[in-house]
Short mmCIF file of C-alpha atoms in Angstrom, two decimals:
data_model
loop_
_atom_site.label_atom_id
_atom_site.label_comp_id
_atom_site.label_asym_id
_atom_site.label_seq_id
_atom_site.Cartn_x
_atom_site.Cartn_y
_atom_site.Cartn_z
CA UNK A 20 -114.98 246.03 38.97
CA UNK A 21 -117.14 244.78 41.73
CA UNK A 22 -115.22 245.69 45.27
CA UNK A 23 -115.37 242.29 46.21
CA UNK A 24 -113.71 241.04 42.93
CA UNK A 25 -110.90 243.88 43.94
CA UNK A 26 -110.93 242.48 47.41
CA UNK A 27 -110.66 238.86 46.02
CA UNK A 28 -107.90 240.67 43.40
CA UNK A 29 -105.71 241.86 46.29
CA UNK A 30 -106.08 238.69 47.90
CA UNK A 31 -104.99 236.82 44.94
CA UNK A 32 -101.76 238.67 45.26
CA UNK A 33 -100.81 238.17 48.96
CA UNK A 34 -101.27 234.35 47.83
CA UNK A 35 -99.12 234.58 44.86
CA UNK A 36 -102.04 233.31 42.29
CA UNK A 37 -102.15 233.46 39.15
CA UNK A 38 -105.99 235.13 39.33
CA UNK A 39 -106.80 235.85 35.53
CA UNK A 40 -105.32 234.81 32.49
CA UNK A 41 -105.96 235.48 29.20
CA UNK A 42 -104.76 232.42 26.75
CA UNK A 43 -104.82 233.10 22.78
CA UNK A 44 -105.80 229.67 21.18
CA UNK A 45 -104.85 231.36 17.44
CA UNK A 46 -102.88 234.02 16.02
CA UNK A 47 -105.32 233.03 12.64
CA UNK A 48 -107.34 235.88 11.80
CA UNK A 49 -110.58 236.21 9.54
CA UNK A 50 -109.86 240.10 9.38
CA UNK A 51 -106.80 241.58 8.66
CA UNK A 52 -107.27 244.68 10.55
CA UNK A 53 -104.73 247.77 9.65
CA UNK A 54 -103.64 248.50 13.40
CA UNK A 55 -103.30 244.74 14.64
CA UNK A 56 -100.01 243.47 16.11
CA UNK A 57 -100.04 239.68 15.51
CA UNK A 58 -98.38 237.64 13.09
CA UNK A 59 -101.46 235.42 11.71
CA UNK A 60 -99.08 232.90 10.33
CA UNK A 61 -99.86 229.70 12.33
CA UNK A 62 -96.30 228.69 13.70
CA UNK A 63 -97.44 225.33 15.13
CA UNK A 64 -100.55 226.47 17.45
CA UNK A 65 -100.74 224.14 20.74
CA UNK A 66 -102.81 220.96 19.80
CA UNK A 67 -106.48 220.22 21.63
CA UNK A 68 -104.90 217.73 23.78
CA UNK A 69 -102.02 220.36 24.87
CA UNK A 70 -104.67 223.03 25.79
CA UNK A 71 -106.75 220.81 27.88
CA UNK A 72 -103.49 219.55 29.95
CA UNK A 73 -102.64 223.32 30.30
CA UNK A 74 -106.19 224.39 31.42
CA UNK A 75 -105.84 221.47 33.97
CA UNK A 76 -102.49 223.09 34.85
CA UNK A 77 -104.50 226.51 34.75
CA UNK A 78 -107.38 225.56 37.30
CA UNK A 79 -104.86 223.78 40.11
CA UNK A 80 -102.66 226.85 40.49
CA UNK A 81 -105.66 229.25 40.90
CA UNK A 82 -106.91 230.91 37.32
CA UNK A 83 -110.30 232.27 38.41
CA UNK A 84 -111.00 234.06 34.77
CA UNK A 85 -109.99 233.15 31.81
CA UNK A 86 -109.90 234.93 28.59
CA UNK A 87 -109.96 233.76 25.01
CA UNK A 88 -108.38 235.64 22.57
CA UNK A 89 -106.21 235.51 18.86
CA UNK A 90 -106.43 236.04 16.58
CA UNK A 91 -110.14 234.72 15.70
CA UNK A 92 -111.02 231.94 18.24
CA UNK A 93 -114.01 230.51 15.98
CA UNK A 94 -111.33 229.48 13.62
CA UNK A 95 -110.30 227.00 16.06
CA UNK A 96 -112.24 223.85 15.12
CA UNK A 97 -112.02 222.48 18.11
CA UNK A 98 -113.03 225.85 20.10
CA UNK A 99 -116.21 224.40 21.30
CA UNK A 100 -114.28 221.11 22.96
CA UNK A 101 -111.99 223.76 24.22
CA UNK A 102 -114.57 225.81 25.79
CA UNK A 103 -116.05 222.93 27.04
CA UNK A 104 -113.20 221.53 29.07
CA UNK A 105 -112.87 225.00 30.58
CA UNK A 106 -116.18 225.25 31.64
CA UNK A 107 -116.01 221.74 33.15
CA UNK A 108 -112.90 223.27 35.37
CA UNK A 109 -115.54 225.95 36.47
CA UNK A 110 -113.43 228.76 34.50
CA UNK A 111 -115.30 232.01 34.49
CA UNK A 112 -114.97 232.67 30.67
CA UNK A 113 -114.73 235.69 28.84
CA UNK A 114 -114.13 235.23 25.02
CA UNK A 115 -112.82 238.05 22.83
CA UNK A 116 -113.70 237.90 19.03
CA UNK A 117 -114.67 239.66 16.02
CA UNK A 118 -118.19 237.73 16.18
CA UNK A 119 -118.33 237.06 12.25
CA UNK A 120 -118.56 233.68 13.01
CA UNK A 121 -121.28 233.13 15.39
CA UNK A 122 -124.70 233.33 14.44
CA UNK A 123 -127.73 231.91 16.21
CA UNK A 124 -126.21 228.32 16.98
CA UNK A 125 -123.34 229.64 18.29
CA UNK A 126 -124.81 232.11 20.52
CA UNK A 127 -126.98 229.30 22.22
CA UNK A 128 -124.14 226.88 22.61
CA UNK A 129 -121.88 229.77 24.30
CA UNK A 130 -124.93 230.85 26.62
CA UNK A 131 -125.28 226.89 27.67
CA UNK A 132 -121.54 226.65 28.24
CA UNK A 133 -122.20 229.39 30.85
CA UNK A 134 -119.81 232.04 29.33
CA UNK A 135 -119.41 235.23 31.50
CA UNK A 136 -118.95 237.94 28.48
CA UNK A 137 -118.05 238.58 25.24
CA UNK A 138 -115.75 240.87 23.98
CA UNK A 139 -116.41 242.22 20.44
CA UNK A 140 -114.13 244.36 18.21
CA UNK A 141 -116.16 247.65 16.57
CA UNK A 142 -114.71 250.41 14.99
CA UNK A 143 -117.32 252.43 13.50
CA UNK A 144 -121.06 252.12 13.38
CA UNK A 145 -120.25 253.23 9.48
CA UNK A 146 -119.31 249.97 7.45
CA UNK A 147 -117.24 251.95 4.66
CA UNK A 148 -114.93 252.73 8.13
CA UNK A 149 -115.11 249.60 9.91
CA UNK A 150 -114.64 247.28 7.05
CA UNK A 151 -111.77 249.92 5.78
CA UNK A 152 -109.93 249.29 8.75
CA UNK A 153 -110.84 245.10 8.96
CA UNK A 154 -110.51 245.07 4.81
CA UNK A 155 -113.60 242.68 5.10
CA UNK A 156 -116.39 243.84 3.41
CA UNK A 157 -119.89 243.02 4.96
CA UNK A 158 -117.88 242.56 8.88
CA UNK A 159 -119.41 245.34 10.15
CA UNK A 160 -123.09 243.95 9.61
CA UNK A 161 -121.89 239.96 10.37
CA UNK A 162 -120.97 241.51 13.83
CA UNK A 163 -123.81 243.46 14.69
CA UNK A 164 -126.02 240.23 13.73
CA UNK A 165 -124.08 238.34 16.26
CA UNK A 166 -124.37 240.83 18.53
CA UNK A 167 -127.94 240.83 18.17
CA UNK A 168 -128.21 236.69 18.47
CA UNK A 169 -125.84 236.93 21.28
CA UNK A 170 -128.34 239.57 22.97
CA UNK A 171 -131.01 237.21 22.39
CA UNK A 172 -129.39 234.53 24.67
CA UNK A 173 -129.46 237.24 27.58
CA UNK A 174 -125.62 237.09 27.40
CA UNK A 175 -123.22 239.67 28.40
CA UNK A 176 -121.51 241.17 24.99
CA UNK A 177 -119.42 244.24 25.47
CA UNK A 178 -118.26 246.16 21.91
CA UNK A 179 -114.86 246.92 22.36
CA UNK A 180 -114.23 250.51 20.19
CA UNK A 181 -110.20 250.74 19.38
CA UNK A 182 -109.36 254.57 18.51
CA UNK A 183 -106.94 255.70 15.86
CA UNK A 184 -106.80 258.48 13.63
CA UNK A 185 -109.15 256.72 11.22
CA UNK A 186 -112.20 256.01 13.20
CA UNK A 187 -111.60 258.60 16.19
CA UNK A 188 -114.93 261.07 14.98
CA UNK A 189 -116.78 257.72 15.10
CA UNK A 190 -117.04 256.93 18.89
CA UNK A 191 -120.09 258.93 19.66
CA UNK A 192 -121.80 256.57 17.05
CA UNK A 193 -120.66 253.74 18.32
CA UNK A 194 -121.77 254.43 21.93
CA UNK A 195 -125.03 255.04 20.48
CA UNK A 196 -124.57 251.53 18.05
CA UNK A 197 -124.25 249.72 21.82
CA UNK A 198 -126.83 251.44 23.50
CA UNK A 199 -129.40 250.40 20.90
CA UNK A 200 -127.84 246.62 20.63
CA UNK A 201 -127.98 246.84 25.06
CA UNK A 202 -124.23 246.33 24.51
CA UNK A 203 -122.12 247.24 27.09
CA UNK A 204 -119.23 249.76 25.29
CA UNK A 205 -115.67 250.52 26.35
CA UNK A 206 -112.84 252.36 24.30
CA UNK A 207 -109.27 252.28 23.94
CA UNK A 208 -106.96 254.83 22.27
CA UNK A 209 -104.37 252.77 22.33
CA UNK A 210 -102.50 251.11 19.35
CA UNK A 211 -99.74 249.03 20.14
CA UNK A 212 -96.40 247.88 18.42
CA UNK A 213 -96.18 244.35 16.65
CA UNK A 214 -95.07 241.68 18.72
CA UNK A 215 -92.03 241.44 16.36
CA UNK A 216 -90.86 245.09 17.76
CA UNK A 217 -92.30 247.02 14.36
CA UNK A 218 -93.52 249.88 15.45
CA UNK A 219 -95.12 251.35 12.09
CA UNK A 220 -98.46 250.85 12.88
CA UNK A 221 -97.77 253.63 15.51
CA UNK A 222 -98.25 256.19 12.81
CA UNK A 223 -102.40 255.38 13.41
CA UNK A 224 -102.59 256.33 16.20
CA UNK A 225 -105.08 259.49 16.71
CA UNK A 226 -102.87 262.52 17.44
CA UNK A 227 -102.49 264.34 20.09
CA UNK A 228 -105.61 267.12 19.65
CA UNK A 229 -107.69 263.83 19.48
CA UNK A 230 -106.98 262.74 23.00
CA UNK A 231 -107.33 266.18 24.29
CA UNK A 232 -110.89 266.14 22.69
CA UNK A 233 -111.22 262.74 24.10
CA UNK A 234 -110.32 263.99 27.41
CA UNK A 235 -112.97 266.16 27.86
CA UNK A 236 -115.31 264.53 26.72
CA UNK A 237 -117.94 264.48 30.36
CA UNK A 238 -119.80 261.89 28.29
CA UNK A 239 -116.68 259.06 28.62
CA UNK A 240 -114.56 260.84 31.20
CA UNK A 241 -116.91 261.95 34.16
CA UNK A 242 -116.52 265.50 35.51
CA UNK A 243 -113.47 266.50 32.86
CA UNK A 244 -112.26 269.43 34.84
CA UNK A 245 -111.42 266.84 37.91
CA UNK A 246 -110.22 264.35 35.49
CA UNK A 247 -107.88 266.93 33.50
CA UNK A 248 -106.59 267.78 37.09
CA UNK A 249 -102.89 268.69 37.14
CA UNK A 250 -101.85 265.42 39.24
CA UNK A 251 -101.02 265.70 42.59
CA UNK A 252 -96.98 264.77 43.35
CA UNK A 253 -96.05 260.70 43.72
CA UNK A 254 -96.30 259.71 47.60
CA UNK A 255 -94.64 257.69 49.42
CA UNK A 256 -97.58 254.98 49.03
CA UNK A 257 -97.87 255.49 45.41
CA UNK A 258 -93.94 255.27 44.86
CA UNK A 259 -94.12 251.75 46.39
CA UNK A 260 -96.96 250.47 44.33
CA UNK A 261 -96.99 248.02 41.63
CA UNK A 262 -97.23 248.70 38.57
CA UNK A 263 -100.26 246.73 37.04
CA UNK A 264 -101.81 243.02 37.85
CA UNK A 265 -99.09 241.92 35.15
CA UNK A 266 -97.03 238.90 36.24
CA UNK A 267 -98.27 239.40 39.71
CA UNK A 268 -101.77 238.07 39.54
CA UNK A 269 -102.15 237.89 35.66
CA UNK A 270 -100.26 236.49 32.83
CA UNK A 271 -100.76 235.28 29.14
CA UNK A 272 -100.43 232.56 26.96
CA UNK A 273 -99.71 232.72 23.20
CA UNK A 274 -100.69 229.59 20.62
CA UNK A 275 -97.56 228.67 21.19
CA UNK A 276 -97.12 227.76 24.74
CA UNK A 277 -95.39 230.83 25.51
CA UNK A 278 -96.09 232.62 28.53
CA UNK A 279 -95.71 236.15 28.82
CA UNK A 280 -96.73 238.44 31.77
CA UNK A 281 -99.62 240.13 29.62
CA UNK A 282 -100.53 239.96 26.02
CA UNK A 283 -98.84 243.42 25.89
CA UNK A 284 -95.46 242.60 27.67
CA UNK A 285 -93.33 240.36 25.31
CA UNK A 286 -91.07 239.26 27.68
CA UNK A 287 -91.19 235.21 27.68
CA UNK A 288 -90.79 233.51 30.88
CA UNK A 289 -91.21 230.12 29.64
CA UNK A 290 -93.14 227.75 27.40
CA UNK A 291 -95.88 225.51 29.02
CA UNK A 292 -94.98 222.94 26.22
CA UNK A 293 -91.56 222.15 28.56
CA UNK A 294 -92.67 223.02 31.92
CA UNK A 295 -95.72 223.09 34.36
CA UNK A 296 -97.83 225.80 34.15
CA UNK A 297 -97.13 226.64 38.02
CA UNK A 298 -93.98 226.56 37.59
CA UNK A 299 -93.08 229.08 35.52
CA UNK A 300 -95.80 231.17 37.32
CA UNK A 301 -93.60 230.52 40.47
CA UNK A 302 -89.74 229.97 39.35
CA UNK A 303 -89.55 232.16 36.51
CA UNK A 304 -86.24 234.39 36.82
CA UNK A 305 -87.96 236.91 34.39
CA UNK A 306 -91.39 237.01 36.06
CA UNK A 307 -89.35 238.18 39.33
CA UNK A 308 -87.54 240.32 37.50
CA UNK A 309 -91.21 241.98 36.56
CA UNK A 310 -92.54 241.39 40.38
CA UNK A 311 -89.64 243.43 42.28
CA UNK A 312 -90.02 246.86 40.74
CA UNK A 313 -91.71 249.34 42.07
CA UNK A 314 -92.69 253.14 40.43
CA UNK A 315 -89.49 254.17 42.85
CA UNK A 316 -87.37 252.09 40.90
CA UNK A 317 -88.57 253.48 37.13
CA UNK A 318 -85.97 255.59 36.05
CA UNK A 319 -87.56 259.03 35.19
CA UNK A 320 -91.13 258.16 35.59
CA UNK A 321 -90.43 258.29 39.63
CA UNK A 322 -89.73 261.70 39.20
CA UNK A 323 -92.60 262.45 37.26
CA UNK A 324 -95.10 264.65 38.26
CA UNK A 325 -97.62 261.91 36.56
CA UNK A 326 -96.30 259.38 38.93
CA UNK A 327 -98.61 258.42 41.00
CA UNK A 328 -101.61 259.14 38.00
CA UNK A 329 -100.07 257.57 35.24
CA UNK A 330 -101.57 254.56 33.19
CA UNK A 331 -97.80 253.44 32.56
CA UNK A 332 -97.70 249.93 31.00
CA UNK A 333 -94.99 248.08 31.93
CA UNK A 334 -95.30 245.93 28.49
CA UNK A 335 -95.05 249.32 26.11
CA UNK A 336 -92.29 250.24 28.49
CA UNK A 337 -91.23 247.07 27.57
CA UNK A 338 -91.28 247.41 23.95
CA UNK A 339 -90.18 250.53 24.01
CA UNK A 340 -86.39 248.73 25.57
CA UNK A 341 -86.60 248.83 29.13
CA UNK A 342 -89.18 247.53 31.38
CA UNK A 343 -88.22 250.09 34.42
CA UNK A 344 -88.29 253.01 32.21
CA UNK A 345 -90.95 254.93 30.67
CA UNK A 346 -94.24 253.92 28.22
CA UNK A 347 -94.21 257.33 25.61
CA UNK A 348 -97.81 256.31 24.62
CA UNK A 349 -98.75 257.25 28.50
CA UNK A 350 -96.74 259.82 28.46
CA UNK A 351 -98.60 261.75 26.00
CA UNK A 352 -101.91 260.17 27.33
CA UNK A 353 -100.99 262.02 30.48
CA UNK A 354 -99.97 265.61 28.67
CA UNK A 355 -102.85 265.36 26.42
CA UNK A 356 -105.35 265.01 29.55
CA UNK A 357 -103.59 267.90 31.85
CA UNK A 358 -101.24 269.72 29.53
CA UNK A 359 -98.22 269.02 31.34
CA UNK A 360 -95.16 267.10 29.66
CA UNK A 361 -93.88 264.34 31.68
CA UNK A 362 -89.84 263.77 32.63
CA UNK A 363 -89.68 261.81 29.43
CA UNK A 364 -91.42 263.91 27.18
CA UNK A 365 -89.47 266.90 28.37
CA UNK A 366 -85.99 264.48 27.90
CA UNK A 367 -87.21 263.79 24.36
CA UNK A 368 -87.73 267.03 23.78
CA UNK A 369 -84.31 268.33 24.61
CA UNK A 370 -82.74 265.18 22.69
CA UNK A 371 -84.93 266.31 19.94
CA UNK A 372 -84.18 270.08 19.82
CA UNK A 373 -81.52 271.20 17.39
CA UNK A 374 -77.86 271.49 18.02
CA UNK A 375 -77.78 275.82 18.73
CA UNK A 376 -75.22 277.40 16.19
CA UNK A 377 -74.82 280.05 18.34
CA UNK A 378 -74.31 279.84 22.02
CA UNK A 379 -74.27 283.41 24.17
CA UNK A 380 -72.11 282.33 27.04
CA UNK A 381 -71.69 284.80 30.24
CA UNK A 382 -68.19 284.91 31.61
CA UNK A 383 -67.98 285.78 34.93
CA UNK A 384 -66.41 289.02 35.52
CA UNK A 385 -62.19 289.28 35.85
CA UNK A 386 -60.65 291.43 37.87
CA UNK A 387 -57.62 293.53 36.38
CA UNK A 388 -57.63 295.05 32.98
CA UNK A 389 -60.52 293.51 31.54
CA UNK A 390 -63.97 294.27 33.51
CA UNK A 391 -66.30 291.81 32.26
CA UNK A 392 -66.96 290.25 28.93
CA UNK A 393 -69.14 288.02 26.42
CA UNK A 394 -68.05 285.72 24.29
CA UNK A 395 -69.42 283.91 21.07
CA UNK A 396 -68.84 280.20 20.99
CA UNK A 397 -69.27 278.06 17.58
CA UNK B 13 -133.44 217.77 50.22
CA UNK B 14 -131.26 217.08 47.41
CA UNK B 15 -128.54 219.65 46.48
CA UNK B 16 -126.39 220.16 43.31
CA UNK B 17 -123.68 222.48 42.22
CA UNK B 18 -125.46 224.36 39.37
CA UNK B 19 -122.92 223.74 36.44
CA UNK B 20 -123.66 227.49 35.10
CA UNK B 21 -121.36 228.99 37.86
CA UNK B 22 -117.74 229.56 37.59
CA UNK B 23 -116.01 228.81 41.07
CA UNK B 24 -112.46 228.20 42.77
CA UNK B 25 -111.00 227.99 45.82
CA UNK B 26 -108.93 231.03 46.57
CA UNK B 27 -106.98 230.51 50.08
CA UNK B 28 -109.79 229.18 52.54
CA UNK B 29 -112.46 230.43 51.06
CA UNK B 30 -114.78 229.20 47.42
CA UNK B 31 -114.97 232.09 45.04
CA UNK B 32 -118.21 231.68 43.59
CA UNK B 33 -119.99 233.73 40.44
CA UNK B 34 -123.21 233.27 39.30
CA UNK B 35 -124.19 232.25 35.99
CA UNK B 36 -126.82 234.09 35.14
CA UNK B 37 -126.04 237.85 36.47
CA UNK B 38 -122.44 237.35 37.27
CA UNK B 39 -122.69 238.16 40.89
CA UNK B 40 -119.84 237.28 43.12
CA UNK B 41 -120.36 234.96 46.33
CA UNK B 42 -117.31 234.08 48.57
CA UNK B 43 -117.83 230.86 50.74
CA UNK B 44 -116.91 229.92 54.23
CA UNK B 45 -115.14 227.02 54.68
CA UNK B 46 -118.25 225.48 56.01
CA UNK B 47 -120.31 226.45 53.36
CA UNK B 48 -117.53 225.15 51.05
CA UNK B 49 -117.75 222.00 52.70
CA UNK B 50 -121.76 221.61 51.46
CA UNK B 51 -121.20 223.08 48.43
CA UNK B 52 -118.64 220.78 47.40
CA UNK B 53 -120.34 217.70 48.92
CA UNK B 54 -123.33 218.54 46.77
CA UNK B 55 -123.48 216.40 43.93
CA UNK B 56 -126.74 215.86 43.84
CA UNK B 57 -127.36 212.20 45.01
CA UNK B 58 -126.16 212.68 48.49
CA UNK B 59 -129.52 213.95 51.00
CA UNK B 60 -128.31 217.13 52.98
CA UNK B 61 -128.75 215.39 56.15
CA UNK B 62 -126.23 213.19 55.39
CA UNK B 63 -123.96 216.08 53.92
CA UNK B 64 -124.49 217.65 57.53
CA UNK B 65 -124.12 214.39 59.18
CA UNK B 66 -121.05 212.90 57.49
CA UNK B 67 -119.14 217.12 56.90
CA UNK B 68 -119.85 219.12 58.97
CA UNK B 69 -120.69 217.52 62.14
CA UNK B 70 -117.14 215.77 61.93
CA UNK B 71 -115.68 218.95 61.39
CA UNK B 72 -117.05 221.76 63.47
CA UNK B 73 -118.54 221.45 67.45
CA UNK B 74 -121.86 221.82 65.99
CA UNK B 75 -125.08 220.01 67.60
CA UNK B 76 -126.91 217.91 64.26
CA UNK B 77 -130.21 220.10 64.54
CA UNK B 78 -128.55 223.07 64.63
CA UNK B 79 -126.57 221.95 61.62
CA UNK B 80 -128.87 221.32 59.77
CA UNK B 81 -131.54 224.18 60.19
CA UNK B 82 -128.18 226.64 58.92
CA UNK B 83 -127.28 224.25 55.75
CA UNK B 84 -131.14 224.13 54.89
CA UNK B 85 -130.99 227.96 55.25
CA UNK B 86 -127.77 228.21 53.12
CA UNK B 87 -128.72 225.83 51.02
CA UNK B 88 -131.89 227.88 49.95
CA UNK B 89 -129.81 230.95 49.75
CA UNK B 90 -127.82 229.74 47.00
CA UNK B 91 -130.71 228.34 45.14
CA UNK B 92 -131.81 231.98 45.46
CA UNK B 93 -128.86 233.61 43.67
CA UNK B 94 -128.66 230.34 40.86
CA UNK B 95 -125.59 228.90 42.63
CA UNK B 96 -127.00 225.81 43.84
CA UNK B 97 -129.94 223.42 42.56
CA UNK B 98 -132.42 222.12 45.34
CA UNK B 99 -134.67 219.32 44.85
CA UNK B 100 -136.76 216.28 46.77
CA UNK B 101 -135.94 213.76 44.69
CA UNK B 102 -131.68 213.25 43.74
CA UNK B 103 -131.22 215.36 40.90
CA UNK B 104 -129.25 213.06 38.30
CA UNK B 105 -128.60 215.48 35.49
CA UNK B 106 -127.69 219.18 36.86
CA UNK B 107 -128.58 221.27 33.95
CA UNK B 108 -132.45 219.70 34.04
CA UNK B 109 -134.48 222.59 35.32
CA UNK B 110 -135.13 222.67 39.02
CA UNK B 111 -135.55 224.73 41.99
CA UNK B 112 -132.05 227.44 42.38
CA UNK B 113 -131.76 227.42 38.40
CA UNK B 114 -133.40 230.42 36.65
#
C-alpha cells in the first residue's frame, strides 16, 4: 500500500467514511470449490436497478474502492451495465473472479471501463490439483488464458493462491506460474468457516508444520529470523488500537442487500434494500458495537504476548462466538511463526487436557502428633 | 486550452481535498481545493481562461495572470500523469485520444 493511500486510509477514518467496500453481486458460482464458504443458492440477488441506486448511495457517502466479488461476477448478465455505472461514479474498481469467463472481449471491455485490478483465484499451477479442488475440469487452463488476454490489455491481474492441506507443496509453482504470466501473486493460508456457522471445511486447512514451513520461507516472508521474532509485549499504543479497517473505514455487501462489516464478519447491521446506504454506515447499533473495542478490551488476547503482533480478525473471532474474544486460526498463525502458544491456545489446552486420576496434594505441615503428611485424592 | 477530466481515472472527494488515481499506472494524486476547483470545472467545452476567470478568481485573492500561468501549469501536470485531457479545440468526446491520455 502506497503511503499516501495509508495517509488517505487514516484520513478516511478521522472522517468517519466508508473508504473501501467490497459488494458481492452473486453468491452463483461456476466452480464449486472444496474450501468455499458461500451458499451458491441464489436467494433473491439485488436486481440491476437496486445495485445502481446503492452504488449512487455508495459514491455520496465516500466509497473510494470498490470491490466485486461472489460468487462468479461474469454470471451476472448484467455485470457489464453494472460495471459501467460504477465507473461512471469514478469508482476505483477491483474485480475478484475465477476468470473462466473472460476471454479476449472481455478483457478489452474491462481495460476500457478503466478497471484498477483483477483478482484471480489459483491453486496450483498443476490442473489435476487445481481442478481437484474447483471440481471443474479444464479451469485451470480457462484461467491462465484469461490471464494471458487480460495481460495483453496492460491490465493489472493479481493470482490470488489460497493454501490448504491439498495444494500447500504447490505455492513455489505458482509464484513461478505468475512470474511467467507478469502476474502479480499473493497467498493466503487461511480457510474460513461457512457463512452458515459450519465449520467442516476447517479440517483443510494445512496443518500446523505447514505454516511453520511457510514461515520461513525468506522467499514470501522477508528476513524469517526477524519475522519468526518472539513478539515484543502489547504497549500502551498497541492496546488502544483498532483492530482492522472493518466497520471503521470498510464494510461489505452481500447479493442480498445485507451489509456486514467485512465479507468475513457475519454480523448484519442492516439491509440497504430498507435503508440508505449512509445510514446504516452511520446509525448502525451493531457497527458501534464493532467501532468501540479496542485490543484492551479483547478478553485474553490483551494479555497475550501476540498482542500487539497478531493478525486477529475480528470476523473469525466473530464466528468463532464472540467478537471481543479471540480468532484460534491467528492464534496458531502466531505459534506456528514464533513457537509460542498464545493465552487462548494455552486455555484450550488446559480445557483440553484430561481430567488427572490421581492428584498428589501437599498438606501443609501440622503441628502436634502428626509432623507432616501426603495425601492421595480420587 | 481546452481541459477534460480523463474518464479512465477513479476520483472522490475525501474531506477538502479530490482523491485522484490514475488510470493507466494507478498512481495516487490528492488535489487542493483549488486544483479541485479546475478539475471539476473541466468538462471539456469550457476554455481555461474562463475556468480561471469565472473559479478561481471569485474564490481566491488571486491577480487573473497569475491565475492563469499556475492552472496552465497544473493543467499540463495532470495531462502528464493521464489525469486530465488538454486540447485547442473543445474536446466533445473524452475517451477520443488527445494530449494527457496515454
Amino acid at each position: 500500500m502506497s503511503a499516501l493511500l495509508r495517509e488517505m486510509g487514516e484520513r478516511a477514518l478521522r472522517l468517519g467514511v466508508p473508504f473501501s467496500a467490497q459488494l458481492d453481486l452473486t453468491y452463483r458460482c461456476n466452480e464449486q470449490c472444496v474450501h468455499c464458504y458461500l451458499d451458491h443458492d441464489d436467494h433473491g440477488e439485488m436486481t440491476t436497478a437496486e445495485i445502481k441506486n446503492l452504488l449512487k448511495e455508495m459514491a455520496e457517502a465516500g466509497v473510494f474502492i470498490l470491490t466485486f466479488s461472489g460468487g462468479e461476477i461474469f454470471l451476472r448478465k448484467d455485470f457489464f451495465e453494472i460495471l459501467e455505472c460504477a465507473r461512471s461514479l469514478t469508482f476505483c474498481i477491483k474485480l475478484k473472479t475465477n476468470a473462466v469467463l473472460i476471454r479476449e472481449a472481455q478483457a478489452a471491455r474491462l481495460r476500457d471501463l478503466g478497471v484498477q485490478s483483477v483478482q484471480i483465484s489459483i491453486y496450483s499451477h498443476r490442473p489435476e490439483v487445481h481442478d481437484a479442488i474447483t471440481k471443474v475440469k479444464g479451469s485451470l487452463r480457462r484461467s491462465i488464458d484469461a490471464i494471458r488476454f487480460l495481460k495483453s490489455q496492460g491490465l493489472k491481474v493479481i493470482m490470488a493462491n489460497v493454501l490448504m492441506a491439498g495444494n500447500m507443496q504447490d505455492y513455489h509453482g505458482v509464484r513461478a506460474l505468475a512470474e511467467e504470466l507478469g502476474a502479480e501473486y499473493t497467498l493466503d493460508p487461511t480457510i474460513t468457516p461457512m457463512m452458515d456457522g459450519d465449520r467442516s471445511i476447517l479440517d483443510l486447512n494445512a496443518g500446523e508444520s505447514a505454516l511453520r514451513e511457510l514461515f520461513r520461507d525468506e522467499m514470501f516472508v522477508g528476513n524469517a529470523e526477524e519475522f519468526c521474532a518472539p513478539p515484543p509485549p502489547p504497549d500502551a499504543e498497541s492496546l488502544s488500537s483498532l483492530p482492522c479497517s472493518a466497520g471503521h473505514t470498510a464494510c461489505y455487501i452481500s447479493p442480498y442487500g445485507e451489509f456486514y462489516p467485512c465479507v468475513q464478519f457475519p454480523l448484519s447491521c442492516g439491509n440497504v434494500r430498507q435503508q440508505r446506504f449512509i445510514d446504516i454506515w452511520r446509525d448502525s447499533e451493531q457497527l458501534k458495537e464493532v467501532r468501540s473495542i479496542r485490543l484492551k478490551d479483547l478478553s485474553g488476547c490483551s494479555q497475550c504476548a501476540h498482542g500487539s503482533t497478531c493478525t486477529r480478525c475480528p470476523g473469525l473471532a466473530f464466528m468463532e462466538g464472540n467478537m471481543r474474544g479471540p480468532s484460534t486460526a491467528d492464534c496458531e498463525k502466531s505459534f506456528a511463526r514464533t513457537g509460542i502458544p498464545s493465552v487462548n491456545l494455552l486455555a484450550k489446552k488446559e480445557k483440553a487436557a484430561p481430567p488427572r486420576l490421581v492428584q498428589i496434594q501437599l498438606v501443609p505441615a501440622i503441628t502436634g502428633n502428626r509432623l507432616s503428611g501426603m495425601s492421595a485424592v480420587a | 486550452m481546452y481541459v477534460a477530466r480523463s474518464p479512465r481515472i477513479a476520483a472522490r472527494m475525501l474531506g477538502e481535498e479530490m482523491l485522484v488515481m490514475s488510470g493507466h499506472d494507478s498512481t495516487l494524486f490528492t488535489l487542493n481545493p483549488t486544483a479541485t476547483i479546475l478539475w471539476q470545472a473541466a468538462d471539456g467545452a469550457t476554455p481555461l481562461d474562463e475556468i480561471v476567470e469565472r473559479r478561481i478568481c471569485t474564490e481566491f485573492e488571486v491577480k487573473p495572470e497569475d491565475a492563469m500561468r499556475d492552472a496552465e501549469e497544473l493543467a499540463e501536470n495532470l495531462a502528464k500523469h493521464g489525469i486530465l485531457l488538454i486540447s485547442e479545440q473543445p474536446i466533445v468526446k473524452p475517451d477520443a485520444p488527445v494530449r494527457g491520455q496515454r
